[in-house]
């Protein structure tokens, strides 16, 4: 899909961070209309204003991606109002940082519901529409955390993102036979509000700043991620890992797997020991 002019693009998680930057980047490429969805209506209005300033029409559809019925309704209104969805970009995401043993089942389900089932729900509702038309492109934003586990206390996120990578690969195998493009984006660190908004559990709040500093040391801007997304759609690339550090980690994990796990065990041990004094019991 080299020419994005007048393509109808639906972006979830469009109220902030990567989702907002992605909507703006598609609008810059001449996509029209931009269908913007999120649970945050105020953020959606702000994104819509940025997109409309570029001369692109918007359809604002607040929805919780973890709620299948809400997504079904949102997809149906999107098709009614825009007439079609050419490109679906699943960006909505969340995280909870906590030692595994403190996490409640509701917290596991919350993260998996948004980060994994959120993408499944929109695909379930819109992939048949793309099949009928024999064209389209689906982008799922996983993470480098879907290719390797980097640090302790983020288990529901790894569960969801490894699942998203597997789901997206399975989708790609089937969809490509029908002329539908599929892309899995695995960003490294990206400077977005997710590090401030995600709940922290079991630690003093000052740990948030330490983890944030660690994660953002090699981070890119959301606009960089957005450009990688648009570029991947234009070139029909399947797997895109952004940031040099994330690419290096993925390379080492694949090619030196015998060394990777002992190394990560040692690094994690230091991480766990270093945070021990901040544990709240
Ligand atoms: P962000 O917090 O800026 O944006 C996430 C958006 O998702 C927010 O607008 C939020 O309102 C929305 N959202 C949360 N729960 C939702 C729900 N139930 N239904 C609909 N929308 C919901 O964070 P971001 O960094 O832009 O994250 C976007 C995606 O990128 C996520 O999937 C995240 O896992 C992934 N990612 C982020 C990074 C990073 O370092 N920031 C790295 C790799 C992958």
GROMACS .gro file of C-alpha atoms and ligand atoms in nm:
model
  325
    1UNK     CA    1   0.000   0.000   0.000
    2UNK     CA    2   0.247   0.257  -0.119
    3UNK     CA    3   0.000   0.541  -0.160
    4UNK     CA    4  -0.187   0.622   0.160
    5UNK     CA    5  -0.391   0.907   0.010
    6UNK     CA    6  -0.760   0.879   0.101
    7UNK     CA    7  -0.711   0.556   0.291
    8UNK     CA    8  -0.946   0.521   0.587
    9UNK     CA    9  -0.730   0.447   0.889
   10UNK     CA   10  -0.860   0.332   1.229
   11UNK     CA   11  -0.620   0.382   1.520
   12UNK     CA   12  -0.692   0.253   1.872
   13UNK     CA   13  -0.508   0.413   2.162
   14UNK     CA   14  -0.525   0.735   1.958
   15UNK     CA   15  -0.558   0.969   2.257
   16UNK     CA   16  -0.191   0.966   2.354
   17UNK     CA   17   0.170   0.871   2.280
   18UNK     CA   18   0.233   0.640   1.984
   19UNK     CA   19  -0.136   0.630   1.882
   20UNK     CA   20  -0.163   1.008   1.859
   21UNK     CA   21   0.166   1.039   1.668
   22UNK     CA   22   0.055   0.759   1.432
   23UNK     CA   23  -0.275   0.932   1.355
   24UNK     CA   24  -0.088   1.256   1.277
   25UNK     CA   25   0.168   1.074   1.058
   26UNK     CA   26  -0.104   0.901   0.851
   27UNK     CA   27  -0.281   1.237   0.811
   28UNK     CA   28   0.047   1.388   0.685
   29UNK     CA   29   0.057   1.112   0.422
   30UNK     CA   30  -0.291   1.217   0.302
   31UNK     CA   31  -0.490   0.937   0.466
   32UNK     CA   32  -0.856   1.033   0.506
   33UNK     CA   33  -1.061   0.991   0.719
   34UNK     CA   34  -0.880   0.908   1.043
   35UNK     CA   35  -1.102   0.702   1.276
   36UNK     CA   36  -0.976   0.765   1.628
   37UNK     CA   37  -1.061   0.535   1.917
   38UNK     CA   38  -0.954   0.525   2.284
   39UNK     CA   39  -1.104   0.517   2.634
   40UNK     CA   40  -0.993   0.877   2.686
   41UNK     CA   41  -1.243   1.111   2.508
   42UNK     CA   42  -1.055   1.430   2.599
   43UNK     CA   43  -0.730   1.295   2.453
   44UNK     CA   44  -0.921   1.190   2.140
   45UNK     CA   45  -1.048   1.546   2.092
   46UNK     CA   46  -0.690   1.678   2.119
   47UNK     CA   47  -0.564   1.425   1.862
   48UNK     CA   48  -0.856   1.504   1.631
   49UNK     CA   49  -0.765   1.875   1.644
   50UNK     CA   50  -0.405   1.795   1.538
   51UNK     CA   51  -0.523   1.570   1.255
   52UNK     CA   52  -0.788   1.812   1.130
   53UNK     CA   53  -0.529   2.089   1.118
   54UNK     CA   54  -0.363   1.879   0.844
   55UNK     CA   55  -0.685   1.888   0.641
   56UNK     CA   56  -0.798   1.537   0.730
   57UNK     CA   57  -1.151   1.443   0.843
   58UNK     CA   58  -1.187   1.254   1.170
   59UNK     CA   59  -1.439   1.016   1.322
   60UNK     CA   60  -1.408   0.998   1.701
   61UNK     CA   61  -1.523   0.671   1.855
   62UNK     CA   62  -1.446   0.620   2.225
   63UNK     CA   63  -1.435   0.248   2.315
   64UNK     CA   64  -1.270   0.013   2.562
   65UNK     CA   65  -1.079  -0.235   2.345
   66UNK     CA   66  -1.092  -0.502   2.616
   67UNK     CA   67  -1.474  -0.508   2.585
   68UNK     CA   68  -1.567  -0.712   2.277
   69UNK     CA   69  -1.923  -0.575   2.252
   70UNK     CA   70  -1.794  -0.218   2.270
   71UNK     CA   71  -1.540  -0.290   1.993
   72UNK     CA   72  -1.807  -0.457   1.777
   73UNK     CA   73  -2.026  -0.146   1.810
   74UNK     CA   74  -1.727   0.084   1.744
   75UNK     CA   75  -1.627  -0.112   1.430
   76UNK     CA   76  -1.982  -0.108   1.301
   77UNK     CA   77  -2.017   0.271   1.347
   78UNK     CA   78  -1.672   0.318   1.187
   79UNK     CA   79  -1.785   0.126   0.877
   80UNK     CA   80  -2.115   0.319   0.867
   81UNK     CA   81  -1.951   0.659   0.895
   82UNK     CA   82  -1.632   0.606   0.692
   83UNK     CA   83  -1.771   0.346   0.449
   84UNK     CA   84  -1.460   0.129   0.488
   85UNK     CA   85  -1.149   0.066   0.698
   86UNK     CA   86  -0.841   0.030   0.478
   87UNK     CA   87  -0.585   0.025   0.758
   88UNK     CA   88  -0.633  -0.087   1.119
   89UNK     CA   89  -0.363   0.009   1.369
   90UNK     CA   90  -0.392  -0.150   1.715
   91UNK     CA   91  -0.201   0.074   1.953
   92UNK     CA   92  -0.407   0.078   2.278
   93UNK     CA   93  -0.203  -0.061   2.563
   94UNK     CA   94  -0.140  -0.058   2.935
   95UNK     CA   95   0.090  -0.217   3.196
   96UNK     CA   96   0.112  -0.293   3.567
   97UNK     CA   97   0.452  -0.311   3.733
   98UNK     CA   98   0.442  -0.550   4.028
   99UNK     CA   99   0.609  -0.863   4.165
  100UNK     CA  100   0.429  -1.159   4.012
  101UNK     CA  101   0.306  -1.298   4.344
  102UNK     CA  102   0.128  -0.971   4.435
  103UNK     CA  103  -0.067  -0.944   4.112
  104UNK     CA  104  -0.441  -1.020   4.142
  105UNK     CA  105  -0.625  -1.215   3.871
  106UNK     CA  106  -0.815  -0.893   3.788
  107UNK     CA  107  -0.484  -0.715   3.723
  108UNK     CA  108  -0.360  -0.997   3.496
  109UNK     CA  109  -0.690  -0.988   3.307
  110UNK     CA  110  -0.682  -0.609   3.280
  111UNK     CA  111  -0.344  -0.602   3.103
  112UNK     CA  112  -0.408  -0.908   2.886
  113UNK     CA  113  -0.759  -0.776   2.810
  114UNK     CA  114  -0.624  -0.449   2.668
  115UNK     CA  115  -0.284  -0.549   2.525
  116UNK     CA  116  -0.368  -0.888   2.372
  117UNK     CA  117  -0.747  -0.925   2.348
  118UNK     CA  118  -0.781  -0.559   2.245
  119UNK     CA  119  -0.603  -0.635   1.916
  120UNK     CA  120  -0.787  -0.965   1.875
  121UNK     CA  121  -1.123  -0.790   1.921
  122UNK     CA  122  -1.067  -0.528   1.651
  123UNK     CA  123  -0.922  -0.787   1.412
  124UNK     CA  124  -1.219  -1.018   1.475
  125UNK     CA  125  -1.456  -0.734   1.385
  126UNK     CA  126  -1.269  -0.583   1.087
  127UNK     CA  127  -1.065  -0.863   0.922
  128UNK     CA  128  -1.380  -1.016   0.761
  129UNK     CA  129  -1.454  -0.672   0.610
  130UNK     CA  130  -1.101  -0.660   0.462
  131UNK     CA  131  -1.140  -1.018   0.333
  132UNK     CA  132  -1.462  -0.919   0.158
  133UNK     CA  133  -1.287  -0.627  -0.012
  134UNK     CA  134  -0.971  -0.830  -0.083
  135UNK     CA  135  -0.748  -0.552   0.051
  136UNK     CA  136  -0.636  -0.383   0.369
  137UNK     CA  137  -0.352  -0.368   0.617
  138UNK     CA  138  -0.346  -0.452   0.989
  139UNK     CA  139  -0.074  -0.323   1.221
  140UNK     CA  140  -0.041  -0.458   1.574
  141UNK     CA  141   0.186  -0.269   1.813
  142UNK     CA  142   0.350  -0.537   2.025
  143UNK     CA  143   0.686  -0.444   2.183
  144UNK     CA  144   1.041  -0.569   2.205
  145UNK     CA  145   0.885  -0.712   2.525
  146UNK     CA  146   0.705  -0.950   2.289
  147UNK     CA  147   1.037  -1.089   2.168
  148UNK     CA  148   1.236  -1.103   2.492
  149UNK     CA  149   1.174  -1.044   2.864
  150UNK     CA  150   1.394  -0.757   2.973
  151UNK     CA  151   1.341  -0.705   3.345
  152UNK     CA  152   1.137  -0.850   3.634
  153UNK     CA  153   0.799  -0.724   3.759
  154UNK     CA  154   0.630  -0.682   3.421
  155UNK     CA  155   0.492  -1.033   3.366
  156UNK     CA  156   0.136  -0.956   3.239
  157UNK     CA  157   0.288  -0.725   2.979
  158UNK     CA  158   0.526  -0.998   2.853
  159UNK     CA  159   0.240  -1.247   2.847
  160UNK     CA  160   0.032  -1.007   2.637
  161UNK     CA  161   0.308  -0.892   2.404
  162UNK     CA  162   0.453  -1.239   2.336
  163UNK     CA  163   0.091  -1.337   2.264
  164UNK     CA  164   0.047  -1.040   2.031
  165UNK     CA  165   0.360  -1.137   1.835
  166UNK     CA  166   0.230  -1.496   1.795
  167UNK     CA  167  -0.120  -1.381   1.703
  168UNK     CA  168   0.011  -1.129   1.450
  169UNK     CA  169   0.238  -1.390   1.284
  170UNK     CA  170  -0.055  -1.633   1.259
  171UNK     CA  171  -0.271  -1.357   1.111
  172UNK     CA  172   0.001  -1.264   0.863
  173UNK     CA  173   0.023  -1.623   0.733
  174UNK     CA  174  -0.351  -1.632   0.656
  175UNK     CA  175  -0.412  -1.271   0.558
  176UNK     CA  176  -0.126  -1.243   0.309
  177UNK     CA  177  -0.285  -1.519   0.100
  178UNK     CA  178  -0.585  -1.286   0.057
  179UNK     CA  179  -0.396  -0.968  -0.033
  180UNK     CA  180  -0.411  -0.819   0.317
  181UNK     CA  181  -0.091  -0.682   0.467
  182UNK     CA  182   0.002  -0.747   0.830
  183UNK     CA  183   0.271  -0.572   1.033
  184UNK     CA  184   0.400  -0.638   1.382
  185UNK     CA  185   0.576  -0.337   1.533
  186UNK     CA  186   0.805  -0.406   1.828
  187UNK     CA  187   0.922  -0.074   1.968
  188UNK     CA  188   1.201  -0.045   2.222
  189UNK     CA  189   1.155   0.238   2.472
  190UNK     CA  190   0.931   0.525   2.357
  191UNK     CA  191   0.890   0.851   2.548
  192UNK     CA  192   0.517   0.841   2.626
  193UNK     CA  193   0.292   0.882   2.934
  194UNK     CA  194   0.264   0.502   2.976
  195UNK     CA  195   0.550   0.513   3.229
  196UNK     CA  196   0.361   0.766   3.445
  197UNK     CA  197   0.014   0.618   3.404
  198UNK     CA  198   0.079   0.246   3.467
  199UNK     CA  199   0.009   0.129   3.823
  200UNK     CA  200   0.309   0.039   4.040
  201UNK     CA  201   0.252  -0.216   4.313
  202UNK     CA  202   0.468  -0.351   4.594
  203UNK     CA  203   0.731  -0.074   4.578
  204UNK     CA  204   0.781   0.282   4.700
  205UNK     CA  205   0.668   0.524   4.432
  206UNK     CA  206   1.028   0.647   4.385
  207UNK     CA  207   1.102   0.317   4.206
  208UNK     CA  208   0.879   0.438   3.923
  209UNK     CA  209   1.130   0.713   3.844
  210UNK     CA  210   1.422   0.465   3.853
  211UNK     CA  211   1.249   0.220   3.616
  212UNK     CA  212   1.138   0.506   3.392
  213UNK     CA  213   1.495   0.639   3.374
  214UNK     CA  214   1.626   0.292   3.288
  215UNK     CA  215   1.362   0.231   3.020
  216UNK     CA  216   1.388   0.576   2.866
  217UNK     CA  217   1.770   0.589   2.854
  218UNK     CA  218   1.765   0.460   2.497
  219UNK     CA  219   1.411   0.563   2.407
  220UNK     CA  220   1.284   0.720   2.086
  221UNK     CA  221   1.012   0.980   2.037
  222UNK     CA  222   0.659   0.858   1.953
  223UNK     CA  223   0.693   1.041   1.618
  224UNK     CA  224   0.987   0.807   1.532
  225UNK     CA  225   0.773   0.502   1.607
  226UNK     CA  226   0.487   0.651   1.404
  227UNK     CA  227   0.715   0.699   1.102
  228UNK     CA  228   0.830   0.335   1.132
  229UNK     CA  229   0.464   0.226   1.134
  230UNK     CA  230   0.371   0.425   0.824
  231UNK     CA  231   0.688   0.313   0.644
  232UNK     CA  232   0.612  -0.054   0.726
  233UNK     CA  233   0.260  -0.022   0.581
  234UNK     CA  234   0.392   0.140   0.263
  235UNK     CA  235   0.656  -0.132   0.217
  236UNK     CA  236   0.440  -0.415   0.352
  237UNK     CA  237   0.707  -0.512   0.605
  238UNK     CA  238   0.607  -0.774   0.860
  239UNK     CA  239   0.833  -0.738   1.165
  240UNK     CA  240   0.982  -0.403   1.263
  241UNK     CA  241   1.190  -0.363   1.579
  242UNK     CA  242   1.257   0.004   1.656
  243UNK     CA  243   1.551   0.158   1.851
  244UNK     CA  244   1.910   0.032   1.817
  245UNK     CA  245   1.912  -0.109   2.173
  246UNK     CA  246   1.600  -0.318   2.113
  247UNK     CA  247   1.741  -0.445   1.783
  248UNK     CA  248   2.071  -0.536   1.953
  249UNK     CA  249   1.890  -0.722   2.233
  250UNK     CA  250   1.678  -0.916   1.983
  251UNK     CA  251   1.988  -1.001   1.777
  252UNK     CA  252   2.179  -1.131   2.080
  253UNK     CA  253   1.879  -1.330   2.206
  254UNK     CA  254   1.841  -1.502   1.865
  255UNK     CA  255   2.207  -1.567   1.788
  256UNK     CA  256   2.358  -1.623   2.132
  257UNK     CA  257   2.070  -1.786   2.316
  258UNK     CA  258   2.302  -2.011   2.522
  259UNK     CA  259   2.463  -1.702   2.674
  260UNK     CA  260   2.143  -1.493   2.685
  261UNK     CA  261   1.955  -1.677   2.961
  262UNK     CA  262   2.245  -1.702   3.213
  263UNK     CA  263   2.320  -1.334   3.140
  264UNK     CA  264   1.959  -1.229   3.196
  265UNK     CA  265   1.938  -1.438   3.515
  266UNK     CA  266   2.246  -1.254   3.650
  267UNK     CA  267   2.117  -0.909   3.543
  268UNK     CA  268   1.773  -0.978   3.691
  269UNK     CA  269   1.925  -1.094   4.017
  270UNK     CA  270   2.101  -0.758   4.048
  271UNK     CA  271   1.780  -0.577   3.953
  272UNK     CA  272   1.579  -0.766   4.218
  273UNK     CA  273   1.849  -0.716   4.486
  274UNK     CA  274   1.879  -0.347   4.398
  275UNK     CA  275   1.505  -0.289   4.442
  276UNK     CA  276   1.472  -0.497   4.758
  277UNK     CA  277   1.508  -0.198   4.990
  278UNK     CA  278   1.215  -0.025   4.818
  279UNK     CA  279   0.973  -0.317   4.864
  280UNK     CA  280   0.654  -0.232   5.057
  281UNK     CA  281   0.541  -0.529   5.268
  282LIG     P1  282   0.024   0.581   2.612
  282LIG     O1  283  -0.016   0.558   2.754
  282LIG     O2  284   0.070   0.715   2.572
  282LIG     O3  285  -0.095   0.538   2.514
  282LIG     C1  286  -0.176   0.426   2.538
  282LIG     C2  287  -0.318   0.462   2.498
  282LIG     O4  288  -0.400   0.345   2.512
  282LIG     C3  289  -0.377   0.572   2.588
  282LIG     O5  290  -0.433   0.675   2.509
  282LIG     C4  291  -0.485   0.498   2.666
  282LIG     O6  292  -0.595   0.579   2.701
  282LIG     C5  293  -0.522   0.387   2.568
  282LIG     N1  294  -0.589   0.278   2.636
  282LIG     C6  295  -0.552   0.218   2.753
  282LIG     N2  296  -0.642   0.125   2.786
  282LIG     C7  297  -0.736   0.124   2.687
  282LIG     C8  298  -0.854   0.050   2.666
  282LIG     N3  299  -0.897  -0.042   2.754
  282LIG     N4  300  -0.926   0.074   2.554
  282LIG     C9  301  -0.886   0.169   2.465
  282LIG     N5  302  -0.775   0.244   2.481
  282LIG    C10  303  -0.702   0.222   2.591
  282LIG     O7  304   0.135   0.472   2.583
  282LIG     P2  305   0.218   0.437   2.451
  282LIG     O8  306   0.356   0.417   2.494
  282LIG     O9  307   0.186   0.529   2.340
  282LIG    O10  308   0.159   0.293   2.420
  282LIG    C11  309   0.103   0.257   2.296
  282LIG    C12  310   0.135   0.112   2.264
  282LIG    O11  311   0.275   0.100   2.243
  282LIG    C13  312   0.100   0.015   2.378
  282LIG    O12  313   0.045  -0.102   2.321
  282LIG    C14  314   0.234  -0.013   2.441
  282LIG    O13  315   0.236  -0.138   2.503
  282LIG    C15  316   0.324  -0.010   2.320
  282LIG     N6  317   0.466   0.011   2.349
  282LIG    C16  318   0.506   0.122   2.419
  282LIG    C17  319   0.641   0.137   2.446
  282LIG    C18  320   0.694   0.255   2.526
  282LIG    O14  321   0.811   0.250   2.567
  282LIG     N7  322   0.616   0.360   2.547
  282LIG    C19  323   0.733   0.042   2.402
  282LIG    C20  324   0.688  -0.068   2.331
  282LIG    C21  325   0.553  -0.081   2.304
   0.00000   0.00000   0.00000
